[in-house]
mmCIF file with all atom_site columns, C-alpha atoms in Angstrom:
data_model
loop_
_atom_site.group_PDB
_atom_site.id
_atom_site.type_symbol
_atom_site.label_atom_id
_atom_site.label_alt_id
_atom_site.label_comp_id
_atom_site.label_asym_id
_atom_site.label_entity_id
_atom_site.label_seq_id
_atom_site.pdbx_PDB_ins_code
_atom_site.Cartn_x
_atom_site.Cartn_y
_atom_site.Cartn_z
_atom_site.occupancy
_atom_site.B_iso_or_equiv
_atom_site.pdbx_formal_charge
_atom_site.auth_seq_id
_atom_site.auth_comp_id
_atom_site.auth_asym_id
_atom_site.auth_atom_id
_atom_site.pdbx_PDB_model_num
ATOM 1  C CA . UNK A 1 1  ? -18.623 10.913  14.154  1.00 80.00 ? 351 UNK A CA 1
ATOM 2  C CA . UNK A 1 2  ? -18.788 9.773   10.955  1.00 85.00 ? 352 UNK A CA 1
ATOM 3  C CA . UNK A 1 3  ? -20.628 13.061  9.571   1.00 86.00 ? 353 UNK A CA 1
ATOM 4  C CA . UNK A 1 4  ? -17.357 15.277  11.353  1.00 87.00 ? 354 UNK A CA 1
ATOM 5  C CA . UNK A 1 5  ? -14.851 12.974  9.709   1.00 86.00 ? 355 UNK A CA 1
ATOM 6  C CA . UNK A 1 6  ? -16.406 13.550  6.331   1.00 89.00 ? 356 UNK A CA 1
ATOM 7  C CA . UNK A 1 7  ? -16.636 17.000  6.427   1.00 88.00 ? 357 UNK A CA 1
ATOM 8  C CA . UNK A 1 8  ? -12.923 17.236  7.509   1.00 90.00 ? 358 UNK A CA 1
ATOM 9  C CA . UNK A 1 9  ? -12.220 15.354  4.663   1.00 89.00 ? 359 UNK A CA 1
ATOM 10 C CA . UNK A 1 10 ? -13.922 17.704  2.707   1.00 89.00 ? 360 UNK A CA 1
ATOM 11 C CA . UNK A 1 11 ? -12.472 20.297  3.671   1.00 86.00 ? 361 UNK A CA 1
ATOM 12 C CA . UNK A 1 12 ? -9.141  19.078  3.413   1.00 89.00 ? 362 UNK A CA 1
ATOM 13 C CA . UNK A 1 13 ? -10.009 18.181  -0.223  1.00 87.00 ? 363 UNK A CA 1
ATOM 14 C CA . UNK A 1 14 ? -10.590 21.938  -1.082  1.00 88.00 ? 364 UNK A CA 1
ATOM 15 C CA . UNK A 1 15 ? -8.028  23.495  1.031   1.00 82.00 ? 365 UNK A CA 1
ATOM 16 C CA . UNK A 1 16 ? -5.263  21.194  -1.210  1.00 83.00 ? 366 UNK A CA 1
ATOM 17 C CA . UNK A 1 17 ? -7.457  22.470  -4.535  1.00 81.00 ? 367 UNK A CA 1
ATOM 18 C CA . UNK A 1 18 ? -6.034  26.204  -3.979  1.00 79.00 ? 368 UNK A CA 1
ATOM 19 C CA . UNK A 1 19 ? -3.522  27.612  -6.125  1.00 77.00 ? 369 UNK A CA 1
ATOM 20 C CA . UNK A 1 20 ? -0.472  28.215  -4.383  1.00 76.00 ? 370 UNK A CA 1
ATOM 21 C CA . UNK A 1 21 ? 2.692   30.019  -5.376  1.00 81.00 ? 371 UNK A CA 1
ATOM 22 C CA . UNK A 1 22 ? 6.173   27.985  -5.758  1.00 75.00 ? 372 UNK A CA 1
ATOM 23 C CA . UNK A 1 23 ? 8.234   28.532  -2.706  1.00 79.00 ? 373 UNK A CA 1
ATOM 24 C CA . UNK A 1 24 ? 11.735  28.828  -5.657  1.00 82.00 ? 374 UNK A CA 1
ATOM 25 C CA . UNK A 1 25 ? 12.519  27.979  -8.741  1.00 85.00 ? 375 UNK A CA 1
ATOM 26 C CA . UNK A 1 26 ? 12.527  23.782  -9.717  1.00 84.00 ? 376 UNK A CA 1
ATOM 27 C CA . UNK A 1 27 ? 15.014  21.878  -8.917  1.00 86.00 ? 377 UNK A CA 1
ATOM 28 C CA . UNK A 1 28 ? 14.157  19.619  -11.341 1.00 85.00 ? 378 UNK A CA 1
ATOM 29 C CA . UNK A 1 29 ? 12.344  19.393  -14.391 1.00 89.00 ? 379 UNK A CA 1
ATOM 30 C CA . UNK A 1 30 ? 8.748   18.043  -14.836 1.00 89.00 ? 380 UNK A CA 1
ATOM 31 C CA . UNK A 1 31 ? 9.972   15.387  -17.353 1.00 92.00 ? 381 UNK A CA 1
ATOM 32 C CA . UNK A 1 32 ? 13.292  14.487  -14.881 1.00 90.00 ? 382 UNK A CA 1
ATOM 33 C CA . UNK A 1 33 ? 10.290  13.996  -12.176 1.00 88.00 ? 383 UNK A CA 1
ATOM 34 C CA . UNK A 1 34 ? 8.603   12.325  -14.041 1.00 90.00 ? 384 UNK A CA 1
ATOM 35 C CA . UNK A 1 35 ? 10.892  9.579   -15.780 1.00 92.00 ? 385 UNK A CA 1
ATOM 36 C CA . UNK A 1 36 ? 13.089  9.119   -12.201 1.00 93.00 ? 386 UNK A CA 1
ATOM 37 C CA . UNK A 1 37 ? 10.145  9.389   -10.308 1.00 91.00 ? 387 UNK A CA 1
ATOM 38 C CA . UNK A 1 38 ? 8.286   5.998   -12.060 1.00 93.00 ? 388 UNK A CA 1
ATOM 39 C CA . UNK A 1 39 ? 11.430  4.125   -11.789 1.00 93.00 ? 389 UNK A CA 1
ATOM 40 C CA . UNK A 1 40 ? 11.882  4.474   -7.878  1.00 93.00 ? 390 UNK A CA 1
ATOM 41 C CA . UNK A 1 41 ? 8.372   4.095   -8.006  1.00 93.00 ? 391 UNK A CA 1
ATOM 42 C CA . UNK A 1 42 ? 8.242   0.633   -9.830  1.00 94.00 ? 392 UNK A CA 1
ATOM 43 C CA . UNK A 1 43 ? 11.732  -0.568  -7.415  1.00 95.00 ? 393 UNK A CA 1
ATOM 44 C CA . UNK A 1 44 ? 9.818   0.495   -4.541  1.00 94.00 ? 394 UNK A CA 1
ATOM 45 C CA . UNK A 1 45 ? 6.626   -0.792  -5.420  1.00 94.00 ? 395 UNK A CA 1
ATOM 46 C CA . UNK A 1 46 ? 8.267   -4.114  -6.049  1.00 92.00 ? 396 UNK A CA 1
ATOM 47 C CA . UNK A 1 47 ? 10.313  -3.727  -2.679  1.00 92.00 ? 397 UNK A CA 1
ATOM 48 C CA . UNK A 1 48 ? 6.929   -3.514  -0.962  1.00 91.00 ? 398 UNK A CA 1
ATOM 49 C CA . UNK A 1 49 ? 5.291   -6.328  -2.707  1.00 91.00 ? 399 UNK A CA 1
ATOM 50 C CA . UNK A 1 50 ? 7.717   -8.950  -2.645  1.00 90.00 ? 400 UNK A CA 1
ATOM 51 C CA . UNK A 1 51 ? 7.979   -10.080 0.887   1.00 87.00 ? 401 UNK A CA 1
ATOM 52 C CA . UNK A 1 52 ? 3.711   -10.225 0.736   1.00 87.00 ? 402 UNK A CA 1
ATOM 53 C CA . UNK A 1 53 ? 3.995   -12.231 -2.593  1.00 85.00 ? 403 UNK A CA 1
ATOM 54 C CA . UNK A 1 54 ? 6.358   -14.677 -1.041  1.00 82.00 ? 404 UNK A CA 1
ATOM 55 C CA . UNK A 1 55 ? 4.337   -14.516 2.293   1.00 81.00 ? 405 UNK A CA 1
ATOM 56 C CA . UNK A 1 56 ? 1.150   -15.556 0.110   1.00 82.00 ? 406 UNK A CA 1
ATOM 57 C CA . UNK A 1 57 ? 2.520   -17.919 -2.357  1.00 80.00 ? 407 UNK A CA 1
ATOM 58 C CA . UNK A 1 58 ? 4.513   -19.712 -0.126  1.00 76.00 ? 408 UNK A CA 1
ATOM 59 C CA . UNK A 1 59 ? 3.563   -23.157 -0.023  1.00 70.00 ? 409 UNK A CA 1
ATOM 60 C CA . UNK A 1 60 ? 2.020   -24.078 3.713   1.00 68.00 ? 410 UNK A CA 1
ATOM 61 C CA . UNK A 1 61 ? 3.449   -27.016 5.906   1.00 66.00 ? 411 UNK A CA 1
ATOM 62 C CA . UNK A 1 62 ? 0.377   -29.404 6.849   1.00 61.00 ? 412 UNK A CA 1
ATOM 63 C CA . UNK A 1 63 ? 1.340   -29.102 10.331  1.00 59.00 ? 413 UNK A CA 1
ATOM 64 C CA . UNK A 1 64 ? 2.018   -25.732 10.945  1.00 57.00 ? 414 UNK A CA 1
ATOM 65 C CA . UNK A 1 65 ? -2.161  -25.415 10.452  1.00 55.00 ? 415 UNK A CA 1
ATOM 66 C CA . UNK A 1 66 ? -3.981  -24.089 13.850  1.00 56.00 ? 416 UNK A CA 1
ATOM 67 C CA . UNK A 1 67 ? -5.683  -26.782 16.125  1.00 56.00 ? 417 UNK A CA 1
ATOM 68 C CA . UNK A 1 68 ? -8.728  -25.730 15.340  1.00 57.00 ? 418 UNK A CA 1
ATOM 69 C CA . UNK A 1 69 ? -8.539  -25.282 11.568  1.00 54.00 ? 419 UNK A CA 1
ATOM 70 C CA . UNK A 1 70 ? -7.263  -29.062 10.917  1.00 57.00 ? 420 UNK A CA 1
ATOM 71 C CA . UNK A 1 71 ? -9.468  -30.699 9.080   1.00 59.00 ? 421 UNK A CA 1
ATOM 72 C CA . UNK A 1 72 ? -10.850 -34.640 10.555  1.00 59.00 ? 422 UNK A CA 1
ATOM 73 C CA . UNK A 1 73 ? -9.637  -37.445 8.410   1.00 64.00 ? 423 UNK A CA 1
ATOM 74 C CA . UNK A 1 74 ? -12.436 -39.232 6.726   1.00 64.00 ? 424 UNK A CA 1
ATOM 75 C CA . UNK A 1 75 ? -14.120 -41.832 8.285   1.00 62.00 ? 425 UNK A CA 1
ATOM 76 C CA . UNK A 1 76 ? -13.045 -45.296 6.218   1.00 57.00 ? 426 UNK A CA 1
#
């Protein structure tokens, strides 16, 4: 299974390494691309990682722990 997925993989890897011819002229220019394109990028990026970097540093209620994770006081 393993070996099949590989070889797809493969494949697909060479099949995206032909040259192919532009379907029209560009809309925009490679520069344009490139300077609009890293800014969505970095607002997007961030739009993505926020929630998980709030979900992670997020500060964890004692109680809200699972039965079986809470820790035994120590013995006195």
């Amino acid at each position: 299974m393993e070996k099949k997925l590989i070889l797809r993989g493969v494949f697909a890897g060479a099949a995206a390494g032909l040259p192919v011819e532009a379907a029209g002229p560009e809309l925009f220019s490679r520069t344009t691309q490139a300077n609009v394109g890293i800014g969505f990028g970095i607002v997007f990026f961030g739009m993505a990682m926020g929630p998980l970097a709030e979900r992670l540093l997020k500060p964890r209620r004692p109680d809200a722990a699972v039965p079986s994770q809470k820790l035994d006081p120590l013995p006195a």
